[in-house]
CSV table of C-alpha atoms and ligand atoms in Angstrom, one decimal:
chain,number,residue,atom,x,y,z
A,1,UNK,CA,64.2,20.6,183.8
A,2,UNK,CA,64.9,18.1,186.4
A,3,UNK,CA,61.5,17.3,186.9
A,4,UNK,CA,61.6,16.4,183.0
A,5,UNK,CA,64.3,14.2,183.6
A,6,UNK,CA,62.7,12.6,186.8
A,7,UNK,CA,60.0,11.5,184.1
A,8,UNK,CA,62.1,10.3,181.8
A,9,UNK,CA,63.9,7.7,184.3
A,10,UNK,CA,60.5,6.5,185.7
A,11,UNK,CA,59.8,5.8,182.1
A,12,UNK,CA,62.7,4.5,181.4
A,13,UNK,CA,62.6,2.3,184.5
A,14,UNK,CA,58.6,0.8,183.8
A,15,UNK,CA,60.0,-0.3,180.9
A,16,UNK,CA,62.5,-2.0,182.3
A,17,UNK,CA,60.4,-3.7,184.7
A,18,UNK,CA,58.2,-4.8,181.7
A,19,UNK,CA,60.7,-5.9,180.2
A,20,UNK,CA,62.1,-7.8,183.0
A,21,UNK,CA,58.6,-9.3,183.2
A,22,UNK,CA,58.9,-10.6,179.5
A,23,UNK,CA,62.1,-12.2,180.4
A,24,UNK,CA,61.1,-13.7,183.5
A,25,UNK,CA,58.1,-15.2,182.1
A,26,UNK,CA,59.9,-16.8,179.2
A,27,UNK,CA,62.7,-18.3,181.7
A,28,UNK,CA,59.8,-20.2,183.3
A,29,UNK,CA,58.8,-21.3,180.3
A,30,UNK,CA,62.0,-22.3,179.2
A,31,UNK,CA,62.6,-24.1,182.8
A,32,UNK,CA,59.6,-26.1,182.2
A,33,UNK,CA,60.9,-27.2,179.4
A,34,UNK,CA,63.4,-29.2,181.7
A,35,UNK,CA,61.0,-31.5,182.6
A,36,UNK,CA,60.2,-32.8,179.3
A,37,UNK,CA,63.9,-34.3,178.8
A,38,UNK,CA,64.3,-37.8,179.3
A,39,UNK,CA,67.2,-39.5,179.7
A,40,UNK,CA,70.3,-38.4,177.9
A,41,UNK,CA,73.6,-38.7,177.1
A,42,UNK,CA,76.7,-36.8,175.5
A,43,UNK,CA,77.9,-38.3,172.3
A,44,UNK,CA,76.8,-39.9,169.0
A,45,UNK,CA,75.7,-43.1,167.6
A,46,UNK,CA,77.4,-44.1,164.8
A,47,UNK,CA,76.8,-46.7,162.4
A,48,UNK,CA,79.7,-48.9,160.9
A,49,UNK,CA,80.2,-51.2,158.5
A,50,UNK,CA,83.6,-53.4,158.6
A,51,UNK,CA,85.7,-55.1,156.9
A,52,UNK,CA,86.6,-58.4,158.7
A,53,UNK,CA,90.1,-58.9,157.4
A,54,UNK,CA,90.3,-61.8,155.4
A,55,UNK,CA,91.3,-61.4,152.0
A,56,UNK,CA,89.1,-63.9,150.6
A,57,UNK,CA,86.4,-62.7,152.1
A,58,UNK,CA,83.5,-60.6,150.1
A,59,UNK,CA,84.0,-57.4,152.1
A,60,UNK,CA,88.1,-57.2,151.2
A,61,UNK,CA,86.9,-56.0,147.7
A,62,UNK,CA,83.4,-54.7,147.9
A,63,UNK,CA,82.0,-52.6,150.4
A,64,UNK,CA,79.0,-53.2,149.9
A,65,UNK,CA,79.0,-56.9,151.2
A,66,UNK,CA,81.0,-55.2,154.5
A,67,UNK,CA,80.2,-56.7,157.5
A,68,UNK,CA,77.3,-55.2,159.9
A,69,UNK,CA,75.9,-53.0,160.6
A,70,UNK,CA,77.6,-52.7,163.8
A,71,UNK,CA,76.5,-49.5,166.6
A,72,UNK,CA,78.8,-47.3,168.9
A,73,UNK,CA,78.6,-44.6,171.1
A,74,UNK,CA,81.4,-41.8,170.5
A,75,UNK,CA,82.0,-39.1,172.9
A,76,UNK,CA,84.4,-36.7,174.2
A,77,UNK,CA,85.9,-36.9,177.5
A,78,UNK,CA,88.7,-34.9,178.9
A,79,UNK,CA,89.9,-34.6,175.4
A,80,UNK,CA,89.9,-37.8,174.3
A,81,UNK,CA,87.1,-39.6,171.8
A,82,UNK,CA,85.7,-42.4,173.8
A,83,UNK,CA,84.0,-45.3,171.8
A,84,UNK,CA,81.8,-47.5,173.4
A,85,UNK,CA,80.4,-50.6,170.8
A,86,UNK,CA,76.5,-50.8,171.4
A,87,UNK,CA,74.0,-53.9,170.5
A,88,UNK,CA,71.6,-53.0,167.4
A,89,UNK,CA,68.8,-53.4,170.3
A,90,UNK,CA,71.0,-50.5,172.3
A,91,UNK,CA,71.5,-48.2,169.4
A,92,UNK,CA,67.9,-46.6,169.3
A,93,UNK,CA,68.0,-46.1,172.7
A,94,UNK,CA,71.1,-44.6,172.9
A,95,UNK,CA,70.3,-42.2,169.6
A,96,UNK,CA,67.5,-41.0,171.5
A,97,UNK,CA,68.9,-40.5,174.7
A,98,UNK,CA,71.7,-38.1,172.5
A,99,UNK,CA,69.2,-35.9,170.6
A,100,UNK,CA,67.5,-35.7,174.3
A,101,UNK,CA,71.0,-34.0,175.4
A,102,UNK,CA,71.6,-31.6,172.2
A,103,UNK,CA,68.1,-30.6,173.5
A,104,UNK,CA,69.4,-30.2,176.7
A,105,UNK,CA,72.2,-28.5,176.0
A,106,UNK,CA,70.2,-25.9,173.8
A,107,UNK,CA,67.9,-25.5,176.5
A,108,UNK,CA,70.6,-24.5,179.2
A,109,UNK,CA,72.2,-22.4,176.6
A,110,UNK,CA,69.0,-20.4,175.9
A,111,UNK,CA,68.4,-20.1,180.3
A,112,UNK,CA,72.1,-19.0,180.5
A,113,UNK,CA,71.1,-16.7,178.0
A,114,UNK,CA,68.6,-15.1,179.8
A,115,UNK,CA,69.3,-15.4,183.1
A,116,UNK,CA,72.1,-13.5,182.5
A,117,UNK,CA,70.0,-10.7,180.8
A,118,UNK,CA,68.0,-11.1,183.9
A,119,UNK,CA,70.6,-10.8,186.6
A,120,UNK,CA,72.0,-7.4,184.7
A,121,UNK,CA,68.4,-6.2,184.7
A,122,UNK,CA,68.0,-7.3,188.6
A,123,UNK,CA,71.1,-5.2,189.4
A,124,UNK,CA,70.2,-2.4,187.9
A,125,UNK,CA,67.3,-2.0,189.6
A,126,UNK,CA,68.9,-3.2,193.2
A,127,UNK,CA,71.8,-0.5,191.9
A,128,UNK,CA,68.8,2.1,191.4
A,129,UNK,CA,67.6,2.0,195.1
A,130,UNK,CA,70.9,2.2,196.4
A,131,UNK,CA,71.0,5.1,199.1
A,132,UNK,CA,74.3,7.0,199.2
B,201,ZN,ZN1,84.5,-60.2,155.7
C-alpha cells in the first residue's frame, strides 16, 4: 500500500517538474520578448479637429471645414488625464511608442502570469524536501 502511494507521488512529482520545465522555458521566451520593445510610452494619440471660435468662420457651422488636424498625447497620471498637444511630425512617433507600451504591458502581464505559476510550483517542490 504505501509503496503504491510512494509511486504515485514520484509520478505525480515528474510531472510536475515537466511541467515546471514547460513553464520555464516559455518565461524565457516571453523575457526575450523584452528586448524587442522600443521605446514606449503610456497613453493615446488622439486626433482632433477644432472649431476656432469665430462665428463667421466655416468651421462654426460645418464640421467638416474644422480646423486641423491637430495631435495630442492623453494619459493618466495619479488620476488625472494629462494632455500633452503634439506636432503632426510628433504624432507617429508618439502612436508607436504607445502600441510599443500596450505590448509591454501584455508582456509583463503574461510573465506575472507565469512566474507566479512558477514560484508556486518552486515551493512546492522546496516544501517537498523539507526535513521535519
Ligand atoms: Zn474656424
Amino acid at each position: 500500500m504505501s509503496r503504491v502511494s510512494v509511486s504515485k507521488s514520484k509520478v505525480r512529482s515528474a510531472a510536475r517538474n515537466a511541467s515546471l520545465e514547460r513553464q520555464t522555458q516559455r518565461f524565457l521566451e516571453l523575457r526575450r520578448g523584452l528586448e524587442q520593445i522600443d521605446y514606449f510610452c503610456k497613453g493615446t494619440v488622439l486626433k482632433r479637429m477644432m472649431k476656432c471660435g469665430k462665428a463667421q468662420c466655416a468651421c462654426a457651422s460645418d464640421a467638416t471645414k474644422r480646423h486641423g488636424p491637430y495631435f495630442e498625447l492623453t494619459y493618466k497620471a495619479n488620476g488625472k488625464t494629462v494632455n500633452v498637444k503634439l506636432s503632426p511630425e510628433a504624432a507617429p512617433l508618439y502612436r508607436a511608442a504607445a502600441q510599443q507600451y500596450r505590448k509591454l504591458k501584455t508582456l509583463i502581464n503574461r510573465l506575472d502570469k507565469l512566474s507566479k505559476t512558477i514560484l508556486r510550483h518552486q515551493a512546492k517542490l522546496a516544501e517537498s524536501m523539507r526535513q521535519d
